[in-house]
Amino acid sequence: MVAVVANKRPPKGLVPRLKKALQALMEELGVGDKAVTVILTGDRRLRALKRAWWGEDEATDVLSFPHYEPEDPFLPPHLGDIWISLDTAGKQAKARGAPLEEEVLVLSAHGLWHLLGHDHAKEEDWEGFRRVQERILTL
């Protein structure tokens, strides 16, 4: 199950498409019986979270907060939260010449990949990031 909380007004039609596409991606990845929450907000909130958790005082596009330790032998019913800044996503979409909706889908897939225990430090994870980010756009 995918729950979406919008602290900032998303573009019309984004929330239903996001729920549908992320749920389909979760099914393909074998975690369709799990839940995630996606929070759509702005730069100020993501900057505060990044400062509190990573010690970096800057806005970012997406942060993931798993509700378990990735090394645990089981996955809990709720995998965690994916926070997306609509401000930064909008800037990135504009720079790529893409719609904001598409950027948010890509960021949600990226966040899900993190919730499943993958990170940027491992070279083999980069292919997975690219693959799930491309796949969500076709769902």
Coordinates of N, CA, C and O in Angstrom, one line a residue:
M1 N 0.8 -1.2 0.0 CA 0.0 0.0 0.0 C 0.9 1.2 0.0 O 1.9 1.3 0.7
V2 N 0.5 2.2 -0.8 CA 1.2 3.5 -0.9 C 0.3 4.6 -0.3 O -0.8 4.8 -0.9
A3 N 0.8 5.3 0.7 CA 0.0 6.4 1.2 C 0.8 7.7 0.8 O 2.1 7.7 0.9
V4 N 0.1 8.7 0.4 CA 0.7 10.0 0.0 C 0.2 11.1 0.9 O -1.0 11.2 1.0
V5 N 1.1 11.8 1.5 CA 0.7 13.0 2.3 C 1.3 14.2 1.6 O 2.5 14.2 1.3
A6 N 0.5 15.2 1.4 CA 1.0 16.4 0.7 C 1.0 17.6 1.6 O -0.1 18.0 1.9
N7 N 2.1 18.0 2.0 CA 2.2 19.2 2.8 C 2.3 20.5 1.9 O 2.3 21.6 2.4
K8 N 2.5 20.2 0.7 CA 2.6 21.3 -0.4 C 1.7 20.8 -1.5 O 1.7 19.6 -1.9
R9 N 1.0 21.7 -2.1 CA 0.0 21.3 -3.2 C 0.7 20.7 -4.4 O 1.5 21.3 -5.1
P10 N 0.5 19.4 -4.7 CA 1.0 18.7 -5.8 C 0.3 19.1 -7.1 O -0.9 19.5 -7.0
P11 N 0.9 18.9 -8.3 CA 0.1 19.1 -9.5 C -1.1 18.2 -9.6 O -1.0 17.0 -9.1
K12 N -2.1 18.6 -10.2 CA -3.3 17.8 -10.4 C -3.0 16.5 -11.1 O -2.3 16.5 -12.1
G13 N -3.5 15.4 -10.5 CA -3.3 14.1 -11.1 C -2.1 13.4 -10.6 O -1.9 12.2 -10.9
L14 N -1.2 14.1 -9.9 CA 0.1 13.5 -9.5 C -0.1 12.4 -8.5 O 0.4 11.3 -8.6
V15 N -0.9 12.6 -7.5 CA -1.1 11.7 -6.4 C -1.6 10.3 -6.8 O -1.0 9.3 -6.5
P16 N -2.7 10.3 -7.6 CA -3.2 9.0 -8.1 C -2.2 8.2 -8.9 O -2.0 7.0 -8.8
R17 N -1.5 8.9 -9.8 CA -0.5 8.3 -10.7 C 0.7 7.8 -9.8 O 1.2 6.7 -10.0
L18 N 1.1 8.6 -8.9 CA 2.2 8.2 -8.0 C 1.9 6.9 -7.2 O 2.7 6.0 -7.2
K19 N 0.7 6.9 -6.6 CA 0.3 5.7 -5.9 C 0.2 4.5 -6.8 O 0.8 3.4 -6.4
K20 N -0.3 4.6 -7.9 CA -0.5 3.5 -8.8 C 0.9 3.0 -9.3 O 1.2 1.7 -9.3
A21 N 1.7 3.9 -9.8 CA 3.0 3.5 -10.3 C 4.0 2.9 -9.2 O 4.6 1.9 -9.4
L22 N 4.0 3.5 -8.1 CA 4.9 3.0 -7.0 C 4.4 1.7 -6.5 O 5.2 0.8 -6.2
Q23 N 3.1 1.5 -6.4 CA 2.5 0.2 -6.0 C 2.9 -0.9 -7.0 O 3.3 -2.0 -6.6
A24 N 2.8 -0.6 -8.3 CA 3.2 -1.5 -9.3 C 4.6 -1.9 -9.3 O 5.0 -3.0 -9.4
L25 N 5.5 -0.9 -9.0 CA 6.9 -1.1 -8.9 C 7.2 -2.0 -7.7 O 8.0 -2.9 -7.7
M26 N 6.5 -1.7 -6.6 CA 6.7 -2.6 -5.4 C 6.3 -4.0 -5.6 O 6.9 -4.9 -5.2
E27 N 5.2 -4.2 -6.4 CA 4.8 -5.6 -6.8 C 5.9 -6.3 -7.5 O 6.3 -7.4 -7.3
E28 N 6.5 -5.6 -8.5 CA 7.5 -6.2 -9.3 C 8.8 -6.5 -8.5 O 9.5 -7.5 -8.8
L29 N 9.0 -5.7 -7.5 CA 10.2 -5.9 -6.6 C 9.9 -6.9 -5.5 O 10.8 -7.2 -4.7
G30 N 8.7 -7.5 -5.5 CA 8.4 -8.5 -4.5 C 8.0 -8.0 -3.1 O 8.0 -8.7 -2.1
V31 N 7.7 -6.7 -3.0 CA 7.3 -6.1 -1.7 C 5.9 -5.4 -1.8 O 5.6 -4.5 -1.1
G32 N 5.1 -6.0 -2.7 CA 3.8 -5.4 -2.9 C 2.8 -5.5 -1.8 O 1.8 -4.8 -1.6
D33 N 3.2 -6.5 -0.8 CA 2.3 -6.6 0.4 C 2.8 -5.7 1.5 O 2.2 -5.7 2.6
K34 N 3.8 -4.9 1.2 CA 4.3 -3.9 2.2 C 3.7 -2.6 2.0 O 3.0 -2.3 1.0
A35 N 3.9 -1.6 2.9 CA 3.4 -0.3 2.8 C 4.6 0.7 2.9 O 5.6 0.4 3.5
V36 N 4.4 1.8 2.2 CA 5.3 3.0 2.3 C 4.5 4.2 2.3 O 3.3 4.3 1.9
T37 N 5.1 5.3 2.9 CA 4.4 6.6 2.9 C 5.3 7.5 2.2 O 6.5 7.6 2.4
V38 N 4.7 8.3 1.2 CA 5.4 9.3 0.5 C 4.9 10.7 1.0 O 3.7 10.9 1.0
I39 N 5.8 11.5 1.4 CA 5.5 12.9 1.9 C 6.0 13.9 0.9 O 7.2 13.9 0.6
L40 N 5.1 14.6 0.3 CA 5.4 15.7 -0.7 C 5.4 17.0 0.0 O 4.4 17.4 0.6
T41 N 6.6 17.6 0.1 CA 6.7 18.9 0.8 C 7.7 19.8 0.1 O 7.8 19.7 -1.1
G42 N 8.3 20.7 0.8 CA 9.1 21.7 0.2 C 10.6 21.7 0.7 O 10.9 20.9 1.5
D43 N 11.4 22.5 0.1 CA 12.8 22.6 0.4 C 13.1 22.8 1.9 O 14.0 22.3 2.5
R44 N 12.3 23.7 2.5 CA 12.5 24.1 3.9 C 12.5 22.8 4.8 O 13.3 22.6 5.7
R45 N 11.5 22.0 4.6 CA 11.3 20.8 5.4 C 12.4 19.8 5.2 O 13.0 19.2 6.1
L46 N 12.8 19.5 3.9 CA 13.8 18.6 3.6 C 15.2 19.1 4.1 O 16.0 18.3 4.5
R47 N 15.4 20.4 4.0 CA 16.6 21.0 4.5 C 16.7 20.7 6.0 O 17.8 20.3 6.5
A48 N 15.7 20.9 6.7 CA 15.7 20.7 8.2 C 15.9 19.2 8.5 O 16.7 18.9 9.4
L49 N 15.3 18.3 7.8 CA 15.5 16.9 8.0 C 17.0 16.5 7.7 O 17.6 15.7 8.4
K50 N 17.5 17.0 6.6 CA 18.9 16.7 6.2 C 19.9 17.2 7.2 O 20.9 16.6 7.6
R51 N 19.6 18.4 7.8 CA 20.5 19.0 8.8 C 20.4 18.1 10.1 O 21.4 17.8 10.7
A52 N 19.2 17.7 10.5 CA 19.0 16.9 11.7 C 19.6 15.5 11.6 O 20.2 15.1 12.6
W53 N 19.5 14.9 10.5 CA 19.9 13.5 10.4 C 21.3 13.3 9.7 O 21.9 12.3 10.0
W54 N 21.7 14.2 8.8 CA 22.9 14.0 8.2 C 24.0 15.1 8.5 O 25.1 15.0 8.1
G55 N 23.5 16.1 9.2 CA 24.4 17.2 9.6 C 24.8 18.1 8.4 O 25.7 18.8 8.5
E56 N 24.0 18.1 7.3 CA 24.3 18.9 6.2 C 23.2 19.9 6.0 O 22.0 19.6 5.9
D57 N 23.5 21.2 6.0 CA 22.6 22.3 6.0 C 22.3 22.7 4.5 O 22.7 23.7 4.0
E58 N 21.5 21.8 3.8 CA 21.2 22.1 2.4 C 19.9 21.3 2.1 O 19.6 20.3 2.6
A59 N 19.2 21.9 1.1 CA 18.0 21.2 0.6 C 18.4 20.0 -0.3 O 19.6 20.0 -0.7
T60 N 17.5 19.1 -0.4 CA 17.8 18.0 -1.3 C 16.5 17.5 -1.9 O 15.4 18.1 -1.6
D61 N 16.5 16.6 -2.9 CA 15.3 16.2 -3.6 C 14.5 15.1 -2.9 O 13.3 15.2 -2.8
V62 N 15.2 14.1 -2.3 CA 14.5 13.0 -1.7 C 15.3 12.4 -0.6 O 16.6 12.4 -0.6
L63 N 14.6 12.1 0.5 CA 15.2 11.4 1.7 C 14.4 10.2 2.0 O 13.1 10.3 1.9
S64 N 15.0 9.1 2.4 CA 14.3 7.9 2.8 C 14.6 7.6 4.2 O 15.8 7.7 4.7
F65 N 13.6 7.2 4.9 CA 13.7 6.8 6.3 C 13.1 5.4 6.5 O 11.9 5.3 6.7
P66 N 13.9 4.4 6.5 CA 13.4 3.0 6.7 C 12.9 2.8 8.1 O 13.5 3.4 9.1
H67 N 11.9 2.0 8.3 CA 11.4 1.6 9.6 C 12.0 0.3 10.1 O 11.4 -0.3 11.0
Y68 N 13.1 0.0 9.6 CA 13.8 -1.2 10.0 C 15.3 -1.1 9.6 O 15.6 -0.2 8.9
E69 N 16.1 -2.0 10.1 CA 17.5 -2.0 9.7 C 17.6 -2.9 8.5 O 17.2 -4.0 8.5
P70 N 18.2 -2.4 7.4 CA 18.3 -3.2 6.2 C 18.9 -4.6 6.4 O 18.6 -5.5 5.6
E71 N 19.7 -4.8 7.4 CA 20.4 -6.1 7.6 C 19.4 -7.1 8.3 O 19.7 -8.2 8.5
D72 N 18.2 -6.6 8.8 CA 17.3 -7.5 9.5 C 16.9 -8.6 8.6 O 16.7 -8.4 7.4
P73 N 16.6 -9.8 9.2 CA 16.2 -10.9 8.3 C 14.8 -10.9 7.8 O 14.4 -11.8 7.1
F74 N 14.0 -9.9 8.2 CA 12.6 -9.8 7.7 C 12.3 -8.4 7.4 O 13.0 -7.4 7.8
L75 N 11.3 -8.2 6.6 CA 10.8 -6.8 6.3 C 9.5 -6.6 7.0 O 8.6 -7.4 7.0
P76 N 9.4 -5.4 7.7 CA 8.2 -5.1 8.4 C 7.1 -4.8 7.5 O 7.3 -4.5 6.3
P77 N 5.8 -4.7 8.0 CA 4.7 -4.3 7.2 C 4.8 -3.0 6.5 O 4.4 -2.8 5.4
H78 N 5.4 -2.0 7.3 CA 5.6 -0.7 6.7 C 7.1 -0.5 6.5 O 7.9 -0.4 7.5
L79 N 7.6 -0.3 5.3 CA 9.0 -0.2 5.0 C 9.6 1.1 5.4 O 10.7 1.1 5.8
G80 N 8.8 2.2 5.3 CA 9.3 3.5 5.8 C 8.7 4.6 5.0 O 7.7 4.5 4.3
D81 N 9.4 5.8 5.1 CA 8.9 7.0 4.6 C 9.8 7.6 3.5 O 11.0 7.5 3.7
I82 N 9.2 8.1 2.5 CA 10.0 8.7 1.4 C 9.6 10.2 1.4 O 8.4 10.5 1.1
W83 N 10.5 11.1 1.6 CA 10.2 12.5 1.6 C 10.7 13.1 0.3 O 11.9 12.9 0.0
I84 N 9.9 13.9 -0.4 CA 10.3 14.5 -1.6 C 10.0 16.0 -1.6 O 8.9 16.4 -1.2
S85 N 11.0 16.8 -2.0 CA 10.8 18.2 -2.1 C 10.2 18.5 -3.5 O 10.9 18.3 -4.5
L86 N 9.0 19.1 -3.5 CA 8.4 19.5 -4.8 C 9.2 20.7 -5.3 O 9.2 20.9 -6.6
D87 N 9.8 21.5 -4.5 CA 10.6 22.7 -4.9 C 11.8 22.2 -5.7 O 12.0 22.6 -6.9
T88 N 12.6 21.3 -5.1 CA 13.8 20.8 -5.8 C 13.4 19.9 -7.0 O 14.1 20.0 -8.1
A89 N 12.4 19.1 -6.8 CA 12.0 18.3 -8.0 C 11.5 19.2 -9.1 O 11.8 18.8 -10.3
G90 N 10.9 20.3 -8.9 CA 10.5 21.2 -9.9 C 11.7 21.8 -10.7 O 11.7 21.9 -11.9
K91 N 12.7 22.2 -9.9 CA 13.9 22.7 -10.5 C 14.6 21.7 -11.4 O 15.1 22.0 -12.5
Q92 N 14.7 20.5 -10.9 CA 15.4 19.4 -11.6 C 14.6 19.0 -12.9 O 15.1 18.8 -13.9
A93 N 13.2 19.0 -12.7 CA 12.4 18.7 -13.9 C 12.6 19.7 -15.0 O 12.7 19.4 -16.2
K94 N 12.6 21.0 -14.6 CA 12.8 22.1 -15.5 C 14.1 22.0 -16.2 O 14.2 22.2 -17.5
A95 N 15.2 21.7 -15.5 CA 16.5 21.6 -16.0 C 16.6 20.4 -17.1 O 17.3 20.5 -18.0
R96 N 15.8 19.4 -16.8 CA 15.8 18.2 -17.7 C 14.8 18.4 -18.9 O 14.8 17.5 -19.8
G97 N 13.9 19.4 -18.8 CA 12.9 19.5 -19.8 C 11.8 18.5 -19.6 O 11.2 18.1 -20.6
A98 N 11.6 18.1 -18.4 CA 10.6 17.0 -18.1 C 9.5 17.6 -17.2 O 9.7 18.6 -16.5
P99 N 8.4 16.9 -17.2 CA 7.3 17.3 -16.3 C 7.6 17.0 -14.8 O 8.3 16.0 -14.5
L100 N 7.1 17.8 -13.9 CA 7.3 17.6 -12.5 C 6.8 16.2 -12.1 O 7.4 15.6 -11.3
E101 N 5.7 15.8 -12.6 CA 5.1 14.5 -12.3 C 6.2 13.4 -12.6 O 6.3 12.5 -11.7
E102 N 6.9 13.5 -13.7 CA 7.9 12.4 -14.0 C 9.0 12.5 -13.0 O 9.5 11.4 -12.6
E103 N 9.4 13.7 -12.6 CA 10.5 13.8 -11.7 C 10.2 13.2 -10.3 O 11.0 12.5 -9.7
V104 N 8.9 13.4 -9.9 CA 8.5 12.9 -8.6 C 8.4 11.4 -8.7 O 8.8 10.7 -7.7
L105 N 8.0 10.8 -9.8 CA 8.0 9.3 -9.9 C 9.4 8.8 -9.8 O 9.6 7.8 -9.1
V106 N 10.3 9.4 -10.5 CA 11.7 8.9 -10.5 C 12.3 9.0 -9.0 O 12.9 8.1 -8.6
L107 N 12.0 10.1 -8.4 CA 12.5 10.3 -7.0 C 11.8 9.3 -6.0 O 12.5 8.8 -5.1
S108 N 10.6 8.9 -6.3 CA 9.9 8.0 -5.4 C 10.5 6.6 -5.6 O 10.7 5.8 -4.6
A109 N 10.9 6.2 -6.8 CA 11.5 4.9 -7.1 C 12.9 4.9 -6.5 O 13.3 3.9 -5.9
H110 N 13.6 6.0 -6.5 CA 14.9 6.2 -5.9 C 14.8 6.0 -4.4 O 15.6 5.2 -3.8
G111 N 13.8 6.6 -3.8 CA 13.6 6.5 -2.4 C 13.2 5.1 -2.0 O 13.7 4.6 -0.9
L112 N 12.4 4.4 -2.8 CA 12.0 3.0 -2.5 C 13.3 2.2 -2.5 O 13.4 1.3 -1.7
W113 N 14.1 2.4 -3.5 CA 15.4 1.6 -3.6 C 16.2 1.7 -2.3 O 16.8 0.7 -1.8
H114 N 16.2 2.9 -1.8 CA 16.9 3.1 -0.5 C 16.2 2.4 0.6 O 16.9 1.8 1.5
L115 N 14.9 2.4 0.7 CA 14.2 1.7 1.7 C 14.4 0.2 1.7 O 14.3 -0.5 2.7
L116 N 14.8 -0.3 0.5 CA 15.1 -1.7 0.4 C 16.5 -2.0 0.7 O 17.0 -3.2 0.5
G117 N 17.2 -1.0 1.2 CA 18.6 -1.3 1.7 C 19.7 -1.0 0.8 O 20.9 -1.2 1.1
H118 N 19.5 -0.4 -0.3 CA 20.5 0.0 -1.3 C 21.0 1.4 -1.0 O 20.2 2.3 -0.6
D119 N 22.3 1.6 -1.3 CA 22.8 3.0 -1.1 C 23.8 3.3 -2.2 O 24.1 2.5 -3.1
H120 N 24.3 4.6 -2.2 CA 25.1 5.1 -3.3 C 26.6 4.6 -3.1 O 27.4 4.7 -4.0
A121 N 26.9 4.1 -1.9 CA 28.3 3.7 -1.7 C 28.7 2.4 -2.5 O 29.9 2.3 -2.7
K122 N 27.8 1.6 -2.8 CA 28.1 0.3 -3.5 C 27.9 0.5 -5.0 O 26.8 0.9 -5.4
E123 N 29.0 0.2 -5.7 CA 28.9 0.3 -7.2 C 27.8 -0.5 -7.8 O 27.1 0.0 -8.7
E124 N 27.6 -1.7 -7.3 CA 26.6 -2.5 -7.9 C 25.1 -2.0 -7.7 O 24.2 -2.4 -8.4
D125 N 24.9 -1.1 -6.7 CA 23.6 -0.6 -6.5 C 23.3 0.5 -7.6 O 22.1 0.8 -7.8
W126 N 24.2 1.1 -8.2 CA 23.9 2.2 -9.2 C 23.1 1.7 -10.3 O 22.2 2.4 -10.8
E127 N 23.4 0.5 -10.8 CA 22.5 -0.1 -11.9 C 21.1 -0.3 -11.4 O 20.2 -0.1 -12.2
G128 N 20.9 -0.7 -10.2 CA 19.6 -0.9 -9.6 C 18.8 0.4 -9.5 O 17.7 0.5 -9.9
F129 N 19.5 1.5 -9.1 CA 18.9 2.8 -9.0 C 18.4 3.2 -10.4 O 17.3 3.6 -10.6
R130 N 19.3 3.1 -11.4 CA 18.9 3.5 -12.8 C 17.7 2.6 -13.3 O 16.8 3.2 -13.8
R131 N 17.8 1.4 -13.0 CA 16.7 0.5 -13.5 C 15.4 0.8 -12.9 O 14.4 0.9 -13.6
V132 N 15.3 0.9 -11.6 CA 14.0 1.2 -11.0 C 13.5 2.6 -11.3 O 12.3 2.8 -11.5
Q133 N 14.4 3.6 -11.5 CA 14.0 4.9 -11.9 C 13.4 4.9 -13.3 O 12.4 5.7 -13.6
E134 N 14.0 4.2 -14.2 CA 13.4 4.1 -15.5 C 12.1 3.3 -15.6 O 11.2 3.7 -16.3
R135 N 12.1 2.2 -14.8 CA 10.9 1.4 -14.9 C 9.6 2.0 -14.4 O 8.6 1.9 -14.9
I136 N 9.7 2.9 -13.3 CA 8.5 3.5 -12.8 C 7.8 4.4 -13.8 O 6.6 4.5 -13.8
L137 N 8.6 4.9 -14.7 CA 8.0 5.8 -15.7 C 7.2 5.1 -16.7 O 6.4 5.7 -17.4
T138 N 7.3 3.7 -16.8 CA 6.5 2.9 -17.7 C 5.3 2.3 -17.1 O 4.5 1.7 -17.8
L139 N 5.1 2.5 -15.8 CA 4.0 1.9 -15.1 C 2.8 2.8 -15.0 O 2.9 4.0 -15.1

